[in-house]
Structure formats: structure tokens, C-alpha cells
Amino acid sequence: MPRPADTSDPLSALLRAASDVVTREELDKRLLASEKDGKPLRVKFGIDPTFTDIHVGHAVPIRMLRNFQEMGHLPVLILGDATARLGDPTGRNEQRPSLSKEEVEVNASTYLEQIGTILDLEEGKCEIRRNSEWFGEMDFFDGLRLASRATVARMLERDDFQKRMKDRLPIHLHELMYPVMQGWDSVQVEADIEIGGNDQLFNLHMGRLLQERAGQKPQICLTTHLLLGTDGQKMSKTCGNHIALRSSPEDVFGKVMSLSDEAMEAWFQLLTSQTEEETSAILSGHPRDAKDLLAREVTGWLHGEVEADAASRTFRKRFKDGDLPEEIAEARLPAGPQTLPGILKRAGLASSTSEARRWIEQGGVRLDGEVCKDVSLEVDLSLHPEGLLIQVGKRKVLRAFLKA
RNA sequence: GGGGAGAUACCGAAGUGGCCAAACGGGACGGACUGUAAAUCCGUUGGCUCCGCCUUCAGAGGUUCGAAUCCUCUUCUCCCCA
């Protein structure tokens, strides 16, 4: 189905980030029906609390959820506290260590806090469920009955299982159950729509299957394009190329600015509400200005516009004009003359004296603004009552004082 | 139950008795340049009291003047056959 030319209506704006819609006809039909009878659609989104932080990649489907919320539908947020303990096999070639109930609980509450910055979690505007609600009381045989609703052949159709078979990587038996569990969530909450990343398409389809078998109307599957990380690779916590929602404004801003120029378009598409026309207009201008705008938008919806503007100014001063940051960390060091590498290590800048030496030899260390390449320089902090300003590279700055 | 393959630095991956602190790629970091923490180029990437020394190649022993490399056992992983 071609996208309507007018992108100002909420649905097309929402679908900007969409990858698959199964199916568009059903979606239109159900939206229409909802409008008629005044019953909001139940839009499910599940997230497993396996870590403490969620990042802007997760924000893409959550923003979509918010769009639905603004259209008057009901987000059904599922905290996969049961599935988290199993671990989603998607895109992994190794098992995740299984988490304890306590760890999952801690993560779940931090997740809610973070999701709350995007979605209105107020009672009545959003339904929050934990899937331990239904999985918690199932016994082994209930589990087997659930397993009997799907077939191995069907399960093995899944891309990442196929890939792993081909690469001769292990597929653990319990991993086959993950899609079934996720699908069962849909049955339990009677979802009309489920949103997920496009690597979740298979799991979302499983929901349709199980719902049909349970005599429900199958949910519409709506997947989002995957947001690539700041380095252009798949965004993941382990790669360190993500931006956590809880990052400081400066951090968010800076990380967006470190995006490659090529990645900008996708970020605009997935994380801002600009229309395509606006986006391409912005991108035809100076890349730096485009990125500044992008960074301000992203920082803005996480921290507010005031903070975003401030972060932008700080960034400019810091990296364009080469100014020192407004707040400089301080370190108090013990008395007595010490070698420069020793100081760097003790101040916590370098993790080893060898690392410190390398920086110095490469001309990356400045003392009170002057590059110092002398590895064996003896520094006596008592000669610097105002503190010694130490800079390493462009980012690490610190003022060292004599310990009182 | 049987047979086979494997465990190397942050990650991926070479190395199969000395020239190995360990190729190469990614990442990260430093420098130059710039339009920014983009791109490109150069360099660095175990530790230390650093022109030398010390500890690394799953773990524990052993052979050897000398082992990541050979042998034994242990732990873990994968594949194939049944």
C-alpha cells in the first residue's frame, strides 16, 4: 500500500518508523472500527528487563506507542519479568546468564522510570503488566501444553535459528520456547496490535498464531526499523554504541554529534517527528547544522529544550572553540614530588602508568594548557596552590590539588 | 554410547618448539586535518621503578637449554554418528 502523500496525519507520521505492517488492510480496518465504537485499541509492547538501562533504540517503538496513545488508544506495556529470566535468543549466538528474580525486579522498576520519560504511564492511559502474572503460576505441564500449540518446523523458520543451524552454533531447547511465551503474552492481554523491532517479526507472528488458536482476533504486527548505533553498527549495549535514556544532556548531545553523517537520515526518520520533506531539506544543508539540530531534538525529548540548548552551546564552546568545560573535576593527591605518569594514574585519568606514558609520548597530555612530552617529569603539587590543570586528549580534563 | 573439532589479548581471528608481548581485522585511545567527538591520514593498544625487567595464549602438572606451540590430567564448548 502506498503511503499517503499527506504526512501530517498522525497515522502516517507514526508509520514513518515502521518496517513491516501485517497487515495494512487489517490495521486500517481495526482503526476504523475503533473509531466507530469508541473502543480504544490495545497496543502491546513488551520489553524484557535484562539490563538496567534502556537506550534510544528502544525509544523507537516506545515513541510509536506514544503516538497511539495520543490517538486515544491504550498502550499495553508488558514487562517481561518471566521472559527476562529465560533470555531472548534473537540475534545472539550465546546464552545470556540467567537473572535472579531480584535483579529482574530492580531492572523492571528502572525501566518504568525511563519509559515514563516518553510514554504517559498514568493509570487509565496505559496498562502495565508483568508476564509473571500468567507464567508465574504455570507448572511444567502447563508449559508443555503451551509448547504443543506450536511446531518445531514453524519455530525453525525463524531467521536467527536458521542462521545458527547453518553456522553450527548451538540452539538451546528452551530458546524455542521464547517466541511461544511472547506470543502467549498477546493472548493474555488480548492485543489488537503488537509493536516491536523488526528483528521481532517472527515473535510477533507467533502471537497471531496463538491468538487465532485461542479463538481471538489475531493481532496486527507492527515492526520498527532498527536504529543503528552511533558507529553505524547494530546498536547494542555490549558494543558501547548506544545512548542510554538516562544519559546526561551533554552526553546525549555529544554522542549524537559523533554519529557518522550517513547515519543521520535514519536517526531523523526514527527519532524525530520531522516529515520526510523537512528532513531532506535539513540534510541538504550543512551536515554540522543538521547534526546539531538532530542532537538538540533527541536531547530535547529526553531532557527538555532548555537543557538541549545548553548542551548544544556547551558542545560548541568545548569542541569548536576549544574552551575548557564549565565544570572541571578535581582530584586531591598526596604530597611529595611524583612522576607525571604516576600523577595521571593516581588522579584516575589513566588506568595504568603505561597508558599514561603512551599519552604523554604521543603529545596528548597538557599541563596548564601546555603540551608536555616529558615522561619522566617530576611534578610537585605543592608548587601549584591553584591546582594543576591536566588535560588528556580533548575530553578528559581535571584539576589536581595537593591533598589537604 | 561412539567418533571428531576447539578454548589465544576488549572482541573476532592467525600462530603449531626459539626470530612471540604474539600477525591481521574491528573497537578503543592519541595526533594531524576539518565541518563536529563525521570522513580521511598517521600512530598507540599486557604491566612496571620502561633503552631493561616482570606476568600472559582455559586450569593443573610434565618433557625440553627453551613451549601459546609437544605429552598427561581437569574444566568448558561445538559438530557428526547412534
PDB file of N, CA, C and O in Angstrom, chain A residues 272-343:
ATOM      1  N   THR A 272      12.772  11.538  15.303  1.00  0.00           N
ATOM      2  CA  THR A 272      12.198  12.877  15.359  1.00  0.00           C
ATOM      3  C   THR A 272      10.836  12.860  14.682  1.00  0.00           C
ATOM      4  O   THR A 272      10.486  11.897  14.012  1.00  0.00           O
ATOM      5  N   SER A 273      10.109  13.933  14.850  1.00  0.00           N
ATOM      6  CA  SER A 273       8.791  13.968  14.235  1.00  0.00           C
ATOM      7  C   SER A 273       8.797  14.774  12.935  1.00  0.00           C
ATOM      8  O   SER A 273       7.747  15.121  12.412  1.00  0.00           O
ATOM      9  N   GLN A 274       9.983  15.048  12.438  1.00  0.00           N
ATOM     10  CA  GLN A 274      10.069  15.766  11.167  1.00  0.00           C
ATOM     11  C   GLN A 274       9.449  14.940  10.057  1.00  0.00           C
ATOM     12  O   GLN A 274       9.577  13.734  10.032  1.00  0.00           O
ATOM     13  N   THR A 275       8.817  15.619   9.121  1.00  0.00           N
ATOM     14  CA  THR A 275       8.318  14.900   7.956  1.00  0.00           C
ATOM     15  C   THR A 275       9.491  14.646   7.022  1.00  0.00           C
ATOM     16  O   THR A 275      10.567  15.228   7.191  1.00  0.00           O
ATOM     17  N   GLU A 276       9.244  13.815   6.047  1.00  0.00           N
ATOM     18  CA  GLU A 276      10.309  13.496   5.102  1.00  0.00           C
ATOM     19  C   GLU A 276      10.829  14.736   4.402  1.00  0.00           C
ATOM     20  O   GLU A 276      12.020  14.887   4.186  1.00  0.00           O
ATOM     21  N   GLU A 277       9.899  15.611   4.040  1.00  0.00           N
ATOM     22  CA  GLU A 277      10.299  16.823   3.327  1.00  0.00           C
ATOM     23  C   GLU A 277      11.204  17.677   4.213  1.00  0.00           C
ATOM     24  O   GLU A 277      12.258  18.136   3.779  1.00  0.00           O
ATOM     25  N   GLU A 278      10.782  17.837   5.440  1.00  0.00           N
ATOM     26  CA  GLU A 278      11.592  18.637   6.363  1.00  0.00           C
ATOM     27  C   GLU A 278      12.965  18.026   6.521  1.00  0.00           C
ATOM     28  O   GLU A 278      13.990  18.709   6.488  1.00  0.00           O
ATOM     29  N   THR A 279      12.979  16.706   6.711  1.00  0.00           N
ATOM     30  CA  THR A 279      14.245  16.019   6.899  1.00  0.00           C
ATOM     31  C   THR A 279      15.174  16.240   5.718  1.00  0.00           C
ATOM     32  O   THR A 279      16.336  16.597   5.896  1.00  0.00           O
ATOM     33  N   SER A 280      14.662  16.042   4.512  1.00  0.00           N
ATOM     34  CA  SER A 280      15.578  16.159   3.382  1.00  0.00           C
ATOM     35  C   SER A 280      16.031  17.600   3.198  1.00  0.00           C
ATOM     36  O   SER A 280      17.150  17.847   2.757  1.00  0.00           O
ATOM     37  N   ALA A 281      15.169  18.551   3.565  1.00  0.00           N
ATOM     38  CA  ALA A 281      15.589  19.944   3.498  1.00  0.00           C
ATOM     39  C   ALA A 281      16.747  20.189   4.450  1.00  0.00           C
ATOM     40  O   ALA A 281      17.743  20.825   4.105  1.00  0.00           O
ATOM     41  N   ILE A 282      16.613  19.662   5.648  1.00  0.00           N
ATOM     42  CA  ILE A 282      17.664  19.847   6.653  1.00  0.00           C
ATOM     43  C   ILE A 282      18.958  19.190   6.207  1.00  0.00           C
ATOM     44  O   ILE A 282      20.043  19.751   6.318  1.00  0.00           O
ATOM     45  N   LEU A 283      18.824  18.007   5.669  1.00  0.00           N
ATOM     46  CA  LEU A 283      20.016  17.266   5.283  1.00  0.00           C
ATOM     47  C   LEU A 283      20.737  17.857   4.086  1.00  0.00           C
ATOM     48  O   LEU A 283      21.922  17.611   3.892  1.00  0.00           O
ATOM     49  N   SER A 284      20.020  18.661   3.299  1.00  0.00           N
ATOM     50  CA  SER A 284      20.695  19.246   2.151  1.00  0.00           C
ATOM     51  C   SER A 284      21.564  20.424   2.582  1.00  0.00           C
ATOM     52  O   SER A 284      22.368  20.914   1.809  1.00  0.00           O
ATOM     53  N   GLY A 285      21.387  20.872   3.807  1.00  0.00           N
ATOM     54  CA  GLY A 285      22.206  21.956   4.320  1.00  0.00           C
ATOM     55  C   GLY A 285      23.536  21.445   4.846  1.00  0.00           C
ATOM     56  O   GLY A 285      23.978  20.356   4.505  1.00  0.00           O
ATOM     57  N   HIS A 286      24.154  22.229   5.692  1.00  0.00           N
ATOM     58  CA  HIS A 286      25.442  21.857   6.259  1.00  0.00           C
ATOM     59  C   HIS A 286      25.282  20.687   7.229  1.00  0.00           C
ATOM     60  O   HIS A 286      24.446  20.734   8.124  1.00  0.00           O
ATOM     61  N   PRO A 287      26.077  19.631   7.031  1.00  0.00           N
ATOM     62  CA  PRO A 287      25.947  18.455   7.883  1.00  0.00           C
ATOM     63  C   PRO A 287      26.065  18.778   9.380  1.00  0.00           C
ATOM     64  O   PRO A 287      25.381  18.180  10.202  1.00  0.00           O
ATOM     65  N   ARG A 288      26.930  19.726   9.697  1.00  0.00           N
ATOM     66  CA  ARG A 288      27.121  20.022  11.106  1.00  0.00           C
ATOM     67  C   ARG A 288      25.852  20.622  11.711  1.00  0.00           C
ATOM     68  O   ARG A 288      25.443  20.265  12.809  1.00  0.00           O
ATOM     69  N   ASP A 289      25.213  21.515  10.947  1.00  0.00           N
ATOM     70  CA  ASP A 289      23.984  22.118  11.448  1.00  0.00           C
ATOM     71  C   ASP A 289      22.871  21.092  11.563  1.00  0.00           C
ATOM     72  O   ASP A 289      22.087  21.107  12.506  1.00  0.00           O
ATOM     73  N   ALA A 290      22.827  20.190  10.572  1.00  0.00           N
ATOM     74  CA  ALA A 290      21.816  19.138  10.602  1.00  0.00           C
ATOM     75  C   ALA A 290      22.008  18.287  11.839  1.00  0.00           C
ATOM     76  O   ALA A 290      21.063  17.965  12.557  1.00  0.00           O
ATOM     77  N   LYS A 291      23.255  17.953  12.127  1.00  0.00           N
ATOM     78  CA  LYS A 291      23.525  17.086  13.264  1.00  0.00           C
ATOM     79  C   LYS A 291      23.235  17.817  14.566  1.00  0.00           C
ATOM     80  O   LYS A 291      22.729  17.225  15.514  1.00  0.00           O
ATOM     81  N   ASP A 292      23.524  19.086  14.575  1.00  0.00           N
ATOM     82  CA  ASP A 292      23.226  19.881  15.766  1.00  0.00           C
ATOM     83  C   ASP A 292      21.721  19.862  16.034  1.00  0.00           C
ATOM     84  O   ASP A 292      21.283  19.679  17.163  1.00  0.00           O
ATOM     85  N   LEU A 293      20.950  20.026  14.979  1.00  0.00           N
ATOM     86  CA  LEU A 293      19.500  20.018  15.117  1.00  0.00           C
ATOM     87  C   LEU A 293      19.010  18.659  15.618  1.00  0.00           C
ATOM     88  O   LEU A 293      18.174  18.558  16.522  1.00  0.00           O
ATOM     89  N   LEU A 294      19.557  17.625  15.029  1.00  0.00           N
ATOM     90  CA  LEU A 294      19.192  16.266  15.428  1.00  0.00           C
ATOM     91  C   LEU A 294      19.521  16.043  16.902  1.00  0.00           C
ATOM     92  O   LEU A 294      18.700  15.555  17.677  1.00  0.00           O
ATOM     93  N   ALA A 295      20.728  16.425  17.261  1.00  0.00           N
ATOM     94  CA  ALA A 295      21.157  16.224  18.644  1.00  0.00           C
ATOM     95  C   ALA A 295      20.264  17.010  19.590  1.00  0.00           C
ATOM     96  O   ALA A 295      19.918  16.546  20.674  1.00  0.00           O
ATOM     97  N   ARG A 296      19.860  18.200  19.156  1.00  0.00           N
ATOM     98  CA  ARG A 296      19.016  19.011  20.021  1.00  0.00           C
ATOM     99  C   ARG A 296      17.621  18.395  20.178  1.00  0.00           C
ATOM    100  O   ARG A 296      17.039  18.418  21.240  1.00  0.00           O
ATOM    101  N   GLU A 297      17.120  17.831  19.089  1.00  0.00           N
ATOM    102  CA  GLU A 297      15.809  17.184  19.160  1.00  0.00           C
ATOM    103  C   GLU A 297      15.836  15.993  20.120  1.00  0.00           C
ATOM    104  O   GLU A 297      14.971  15.838  20.966  1.00  0.00           O
ATOM    105  N   VAL A 298      16.840  15.155  19.930  1.00  0.00           N
ATOM    106  CA  VAL A 298      16.916  13.950  20.753  1.00  0.00           C
ATOM    107  C   VAL A 298      17.125  14.319  22.213  1.00  0.00           C
ATOM    108  O   VAL A 298      16.458  13.812  23.111  1.00  0.00           O
ATOM    109  N   THR A 299      18.063  15.230  22.452  1.00  0.00           N
ATOM    110  CA  THR A 299      18.297  15.673  23.825  1.00  0.00           C
ATOM    111  C   THR A 299      17.034  16.322  24.378  1.00  0.00           C
ATOM    112  O   THR A 299      16.700  16.156  25.544  1.00  0.00           O
ATOM    113  N   GLY A 300      16.351  17.049  23.496  1.00  0.00           N
ATOM    114  CA  GLY A 300      15.152  17.767  23.900  1.00  0.00           C
ATOM    115  C   GLY A 300      14.056  16.867  24.433  1.00  0.00           C
ATOM    116  O   GLY A 300      13.488  17.148  25.477  1.00  0.00           O
ATOM    117  N   TRP A 301      13.756  15.783  23.738  1.00  0.00           N
ATOM    118  CA  TRP A 301      12.668  14.980  24.274  1.00  0.00           C
ATOM    119  C   TRP A 301      13.060  14.128  25.464  1.00  0.00           C
ATOM    120  O   TRP A 301      12.219  13.585  26.159  1.00  0.00           O
ATOM    121  N   LEU A 302      14.346  14.067  25.724  1.00  0.00           N
ATOM    122  CA  LEU A 302      14.761  13.347  26.930  1.00  0.00           C
ATOM    123  C   LEU A 302      14.905  14.294  28.119  1.00  0.00           C
ATOM    124  O   LEU A 302      14.625  13.922  29.252  1.00  0.00           O
ATOM    125  N   HIS A 303      15.369  15.505  27.858  1.00  0.00           N
ATOM    126  CA  HIS A 303      15.692  16.398  28.967  1.00  0.00           C
ATOM    127  C   HIS A 303      15.009  17.754  28.891  1.00  0.00           C
ATOM    128  O   HIS A 303      15.222  18.596  29.750  1.00  0.00           O
ATOM    129  N   GLY A 304      14.266  18.006  27.839  1.00  0.00           N
ATOM    130  CA  GLY A 304      13.642  19.313  27.687  1.00  0.00           C
ATOM    131  C   GLY A 304      14.491  20.237  26.838  1.00  0.00           C
ATOM    132  O   GLY A 304      15.703  20.066  26.731  1.00  0.00           O
ATOM    133  N   GLU A 305      13.826  21.230  26.246  1.00  0.00           N
ATOM    134  CA  GLU A 305      14.517  22.080  25.299  1.00  0.00           C
ATOM    135  C   GLU A 305      15.597  22.948  25.920  1.00  0.00           C
ATOM    136  O   GLU A 305      16.628  23.202  25.320  1.00  0.00           O
ATOM    137  N   VAL A 306      15.334  23.410  27.137  1.00  0.00           N
ATOM    138  CA  VAL A 306      16.301  24.274  27.801  1.00  0.00           C
ATOM    139  C   VAL A 306      17.636  23.559  27.949  1.00  0.00           C
ATOM    140  O   VAL A 306      18.695  24.082  27.586  1.00  0.00           O
ATOM    141  N   GLU A 307      17.565  22.334  28.436  1.00  0.00           N
ATOM    142  CA  GLU A 307      18.783  21.541  28.614  1.00  0.00           C
ATOM    143  C   GLU A 307      19.448  21.265  27.269  1.00  0.00           C
ATOM    144  O   GLU A 307      20.665  21.261  27.158  1.00  0.00           O
ATOM    145  N   ALA A 308      18.626  21.026  26.277  1.00  0.00           N
ATOM    146  CA  ALA A 308      19.159  20.693  24.954  1.00  0.00           C
ATOM    147  C   ALA A 308      19.934  21.869  24.382  1.00  0.00           C
ATOM    148  O   ALA A 308      21.023  21.709  23.839  1.00  0.00           O
ATOM    149  N   ASP A 309      19.375  23.071  24.520  1.00  0.00           N
ATOM    150  CA  ASP A 309      20.074  24.251  24.022  1.00  0.00           C
ATOM    151  C   ASP A 309      21.380  24.459  24.762  1.00  0.00           C
ATOM    152  O   ASP A 309      22.406  24.779  24.175  1.00  0.00           O
ATOM    153  N   ALA A 310      21.307  24.257  26.061  1.00  0.00           N
ATOM    154  CA  ALA A 310      22.510  24.411  26.869  1.00  0.00           C
ATOM    155  C   ALA A 310      23.573  23.419  26.433  1.00  0.00           C
ATOM    156  O   ALA A 310      24.748  23.773  26.281  1.00  0.00           O
ATOM    157  N   ALA A 311      23.150  22.193  26.200  1.00  0.00           N
ATOM    158  CA  ALA A 311      24.102  21.162  25.791  1.00  0.00           C
ATOM    159  C   ALA A 311      24.724  21.527  24.456  1.00  0.00           C
ATOM    160  O   ALA A 311      25.914  21.317  24.228  1.00  0.00           O
ATOM    161  N   SER A 312      23.910  22.092  23.578  1.00  0.00           N
ATOM    162  CA  SER A 312      24.410  22.484  22.274  1.00  0.00           C
ATOM    163  C   SER A 312      25.475  23.567  22.407  1.00  0.00           C
ATOM    164  O   SER A 312      26.533  23.506  21.779  1.00  0.00           O
ATOM    165  N   ARG A 313      25.187  24.543  23.245  1.00  0.00           N
ATOM    166  CA  ARG A 313      26.142  25.643  23.438  1.00  0.00           C
ATOM    167  C   ARG A 313      27.435  25.119  24.039  1.00  0.00           C
ATOM    168  O   ARG A 313      28.526  25.465  23.594  1.00  0.00           O
ATOM    169  N   THR A 314      27.283  24.286  25.060  1.00  0.00           N
ATOM    170  CA  THR A 314      28.462  23.734  25.713  1.00  0.00           C
ATOM    171  C   THR A 314      29.325  22.978  24.713  1.00  0.00           C
ATOM    172  O   THR A 314      30.544  23.131  24.680  1.00  0.00           O
ATOM    173  N   PHE A 315      28.654  22.184  23.911  1.00  0.00           N
ATOM    174  CA  PHE A 315      29.388  21.386  22.927  1.00  0.00           C
ATOM    175  C   PHE A 315      30.180  22.270  21.983  1.00  0.00           C
ATOM    176  O   PHE A 315      31.346  22.052  21.711  1.00  0.00           O
ATOM    177  N   ARG A 316      29.500  23.310  21.504  1.00  0.00           N
ATOM    178  CA  ARG A 316      30.125  24.213  20.564  1.00  0.00           C
ATOM    179  C   ARG A 316      31.375  24.854  21.156  1.00  0.00           C
ATOM    180  O   ARG A 316      32.435  24.888  20.559  1.00  0.00           O
ATOM    181  N   LYS A 317      31.214  25.358  22.356  1.00  0.00           N
ATOM    182  CA  LYS A 317      32.338  26.019  23.013  1.00  0.00           C
ATOM    183  C   LYS A 317      33.484  25.054  23.205  1.00  0.00           C
ATOM    184  O   LYS A 317      34.639  25.360  22.954  1.00  0.00           O
ATOM    185  N   ARG A 318      33.103  23.887  23.665  1.00  0.00           N
ATOM    186  CA  ARG A 318      34.095  22.911  24.043  1.00  0.00           C
ATOM    187  C   ARG A 318      34.890  22.387  22.841  1.00  0.00           C
ATOM    188  O   ARG A 318      36.108  22.326  22.861  1.00  0.00           O
ATOM    189  N   PHE A 319      34.179  22.009  21.796  1.00  0.00           N
ATOM    190  CA  PHE A 319      34.878  21.336  20.716  1.00  0.00           C
ATOM    191  C   PHE A 319      35.166  22.219  19.513  1.00  0.00           C
ATOM    192  O   PHE A 319      36.089  21.968  18.771  1.00  0.00           O
ATOM    193  N   LYS A 320      34.344  23.234  19.333  1.00  0.00           N
ATOM    194  CA  LYS A 320      34.624  24.097  18.198  1.00  0.00           C
ATOM    195  C   LYS A 320      35.636  25.157  18.612  1.00  0.00           C
ATOM    196  O   LYS A 320      36.639  25.377  17.955  1.00  0.00           O
ATOM    197  N   ASP A 321      35.371  25.797  19.746  1.00  0.00           N
ATOM    198  CA  ASP A 321      36.255  26.855  20.200  1.00  0.00           C
ATOM    199  C   ASP A 321      37.375  26.349  21.088  1.00  0.00           C
ATOM    200  O   ASP A 321      38.261  27.105  21.446  1.00  0.00           O
ATOM    201  N   GLY A 322      37.275  25.080  21.474  1.00  0.00           N
ATOM    202  CA  GLY A 322      38.337  24.501  22.278  1.00  0.00           C
ATOM    203  C   GLY A 322      38.391  24.993  23.705  1.00  0.00           C
ATOM    204  O   GLY A 322      39.420  24.888  24.362  1.00  0.00           O
ATOM    205  N   ASP A 323      37.276  25.530  24.181  1.00  0.00           N
ATOM    206  CA  ASP A 323      37.253  26.004  25.568  1.00  0.00           C
ATOM    207  C   ASP A 323      37.258  24.851  26.560  1.00  0.00           C
ATOM    208  O   ASP A 323      36.950  23.728  26.221  1.00  0.00           O
ATOM    209  N   LEU A 324      37.579  25.202  27.750  1.00  0.00           N
ATOM    210  CA  LEU A 324      37.505  24.196  28.811  1.00  0.00           C
ATOM    211  C   LEU A 324      36.052  24.049  29.241  1.00  0.00           C
ATOM    212  O   LEU A 324      35.276  24.979  29.112  1.00  0.00           O
ATOM    213  N   PRO A 325      35.691  22.895  29.727  1.00  0.00           N
ATOM    214  CA  PRO A 325      34.320  22.730  30.206  1.00  0.00           C
ATOM    215  C   PRO A 325      34.066  23.621  31.420  1.00  0.00           C
ATOM    216  O   PRO A 325      35.006  24.032  32.098  1.00  0.00           O
ATOM    217  N   GLU A 326      32.794  23.903  31.641  1.00  0.00           N
ATOM    218  CA  GLU A 326      32.487  24.788  32.759  1.00  0.00           C
ATOM    219  C   GLU A 326      32.794  24.175  34.110  1.00  0.00           C
ATOM    220  O   GLU A 326      33.244  24.842  35.024  1.00  0.00           O
ATOM    221  N   GLU A 327      32.514  22.891  34.187  1.00  0.00           N
ATOM    222  CA  GLU A 327      32.809  22.233  35.461  1.00  0.00           C
ATOM    223  C   GLU A 327      33.965  21.279  35.264  1.00  0.00           C
ATOM    224  O   GLU A 327      33.940  20.414  34.401  1.00  0.00           O
ATOM    225  N   ILE A 328      35.000  21.478  36.069  1.00  0.00           N
ATOM    226  CA  ILE A 328      36.168  20.634  35.953  1.00  0.00           C
ATOM    227  C   ILE A 328      36.279  19.770  37.191  1.00  0.00           C
ATOM    228  O   ILE A 328      36.214  20.270  38.316  1.00  0.00           O
ATOM    229  N   ALA A 329      36.423  18.494  36.968  1.00  0.00           N
ATOM    230  CA  ALA A 329      36.556  17.581  38.102  1.00  0.00           C
ATOM    231  C   ALA A 329      37.857  17.876  38.833  1.00  0.00           C
ATOM    232  O   ALA A 329      38.820  18.373  38.245  1.00  0.00           O
ATOM    233  N   GLU A 330      37.875  17.601  40.109  1.00  0.00           N
ATOM    234  CA  GLU A 330      39.075  17.853  40.890  1.00  0.00           C
ATOM    235  C   GLU A 330      39.584  16.572  41.511  1.00  0.00           C
ATOM    236  O   GLU A 330      38.821  15.674  41.805  1.00  0.00           O
ATOM    237  N   ALA A 331      40.881  16.524  41.677  1.00  0.00           N
ATOM    238  CA  ALA A 331      41.482  15.367  42.333  1.00  0.00           C
ATOM    239  C   ALA A 331      42.435  15.874  43.398  1.00  0.00           C
ATOM    240  O   ALA A 331      43.160  16.848  43.186  1.00  0.00           O
ATOM    241  N   ARG A 332      42.382  15.234  44.527  1.00  0.00           N
ATOM    242  CA  ARG A 332      43.310  15.597  45.616  1.00  0.00           C
ATOM    243  C   ARG A 332      44.351  14.495  45.705  1.00  0.00           C
ATOM    244  O   ARG A 332      44.014  13.333  45.863  1.00  0.00           O
ATOM    245  N   LEU A 333      45.603  14.905  45.589  1.00  0.00           N
ATOM    246  CA  LEU A 333      46.658  13.898  45.613  1.00  0.00           C
ATOM    247  C   LEU A 333      47.608  14.147  46.770  1.00  0.00           C
ATOM    248  O   LEU A 333      47.771  15.271  47.223  1.00  0.00           O
ATOM    249  N   PRO A 334      48.227  13.086  47.243  1.00  0.00           N
ATOM    250  CA  PRO A 334      49.150  13.210  48.374  1.00  0.00           C
ATOM    251  C   PRO A 334      50.377  14.053  48.015  1.00  0.00           C
ATOM    252  O   PRO A 334      50.706  14.222  46.851  1.00  0.00           O
ATOM    253  N   ALA A 335      51.038  14.557  49.045  1.00  0.00           N
ATOM    254  CA  ALA A 335      52.184  15.445  48.862  1.00  0.00           C
ATOM    255  C   ALA A 335      53.393  14.705  48.318  1.00  0.00           C
ATOM    256  O   ALA A 335      53.385  13.492  48.186  1.00  0.00           O
ATOM    257  N   GLY A 336      54.405  15.480  48.000  1.00  0.00           N
ATOM    258  CA  GLY A 336      55.648  14.897  47.536  1.00  0.00           C
ATOM    259  C   GLY A 336      55.723  14.904  46.025  1.00  0.00           C
ATOM    260  O   GLY A 336      54.700  14.859  45.357  1.00  0.00           O
ATOM    261  N   PRO A 337      56.944  15.021  45.488  1.00  0.00           N
ATOM    262  CA  PRO A 337      57.104  15.018  44.049  1.00  0.00           C
ATOM    263  C   PRO A 337      56.782  13.642  43.463  1.00  0.00           C
ATOM    264  O   PRO A 337      57.076  12.624  44.076  1.00  0.00           O
ATOM    265  N   GLN A 338      56.134  13.648  42.309  1.00  0.00           N
ATOM    266  CA  GLN A 338      55.790  12.382  41.673  1.00  0.00           C
ATOM    267  C   GLN A 338      56.028  12.532  40.185  1.00  0.00           C
ATOM    268  O   GLN A 338      56.002  13.617  39.647  1.00  0.00           O
ATOM    269  N   THR A 339      56.206  11.406  39.524  1.00  0.00           N
ATOM    270  CA  THR A 339      56.373  11.481  38.072  1.00  0.00           C
ATOM    271  C   THR A 339      55.017  11.751  37.449  1.00  0.00           C
ATOM    272  O   THR A 339      53.975  11.403  38.011  1.00  0.00           O
ATOM    273  N   LEU A 340      55.045  12.341  36.287  1.00  0.00           N
ATOM    274  CA  LEU A 340      53.799  12.683  35.603  1.00  0.00           C
ATOM    275  C   LEU A 340      52.903  11.464  35.348  1.00  0.00           C
ATOM    276  O   LEU A 340      51.702  11.513  35.634  1.00  0.00           O
ATOM    277  N   PRO A 341      53.469  10.365  34.833  1.00  0.00           N
ATOM    278  CA  PRO A 341      52.594   9.204  34.632  1.00  0.00           C
ATOM    279  C   PRO A 341      51.931   8.761  35.945  1.00  0.00           C
ATOM    280  O   PRO A 341      50.755   8.382  35.946  1.00  0.00           O
ATOM    281  N   GLY A 342      52.684   8.827  37.008  1.00  0.00           N
ATOM    282  CA  GLY A 342      52.146   8.443  38.307  1.00  0.00           C
ATOM    283  C   GLY A 342      50.963   9.319  38.697  1.00  0.00           C
ATOM    284  O   GLY A 342      49.959   8.841  39.219  1.00  0.00           O
ATOM    285  N   ILE A 343      51.099  10.614  38.426  1.00  0.00           N
ATOM    286  CA  ILE A 343      50.024  11.554  38.735  1.00  0.00           C
ATOM    287  C   ILE A 343      48.771  11.207  37.936  1.00  0.00           C
ATOM    288  O   ILE A 343      47.674  11.172  38.469  1.00  0.00           O
TER     289      ILE A 343
END
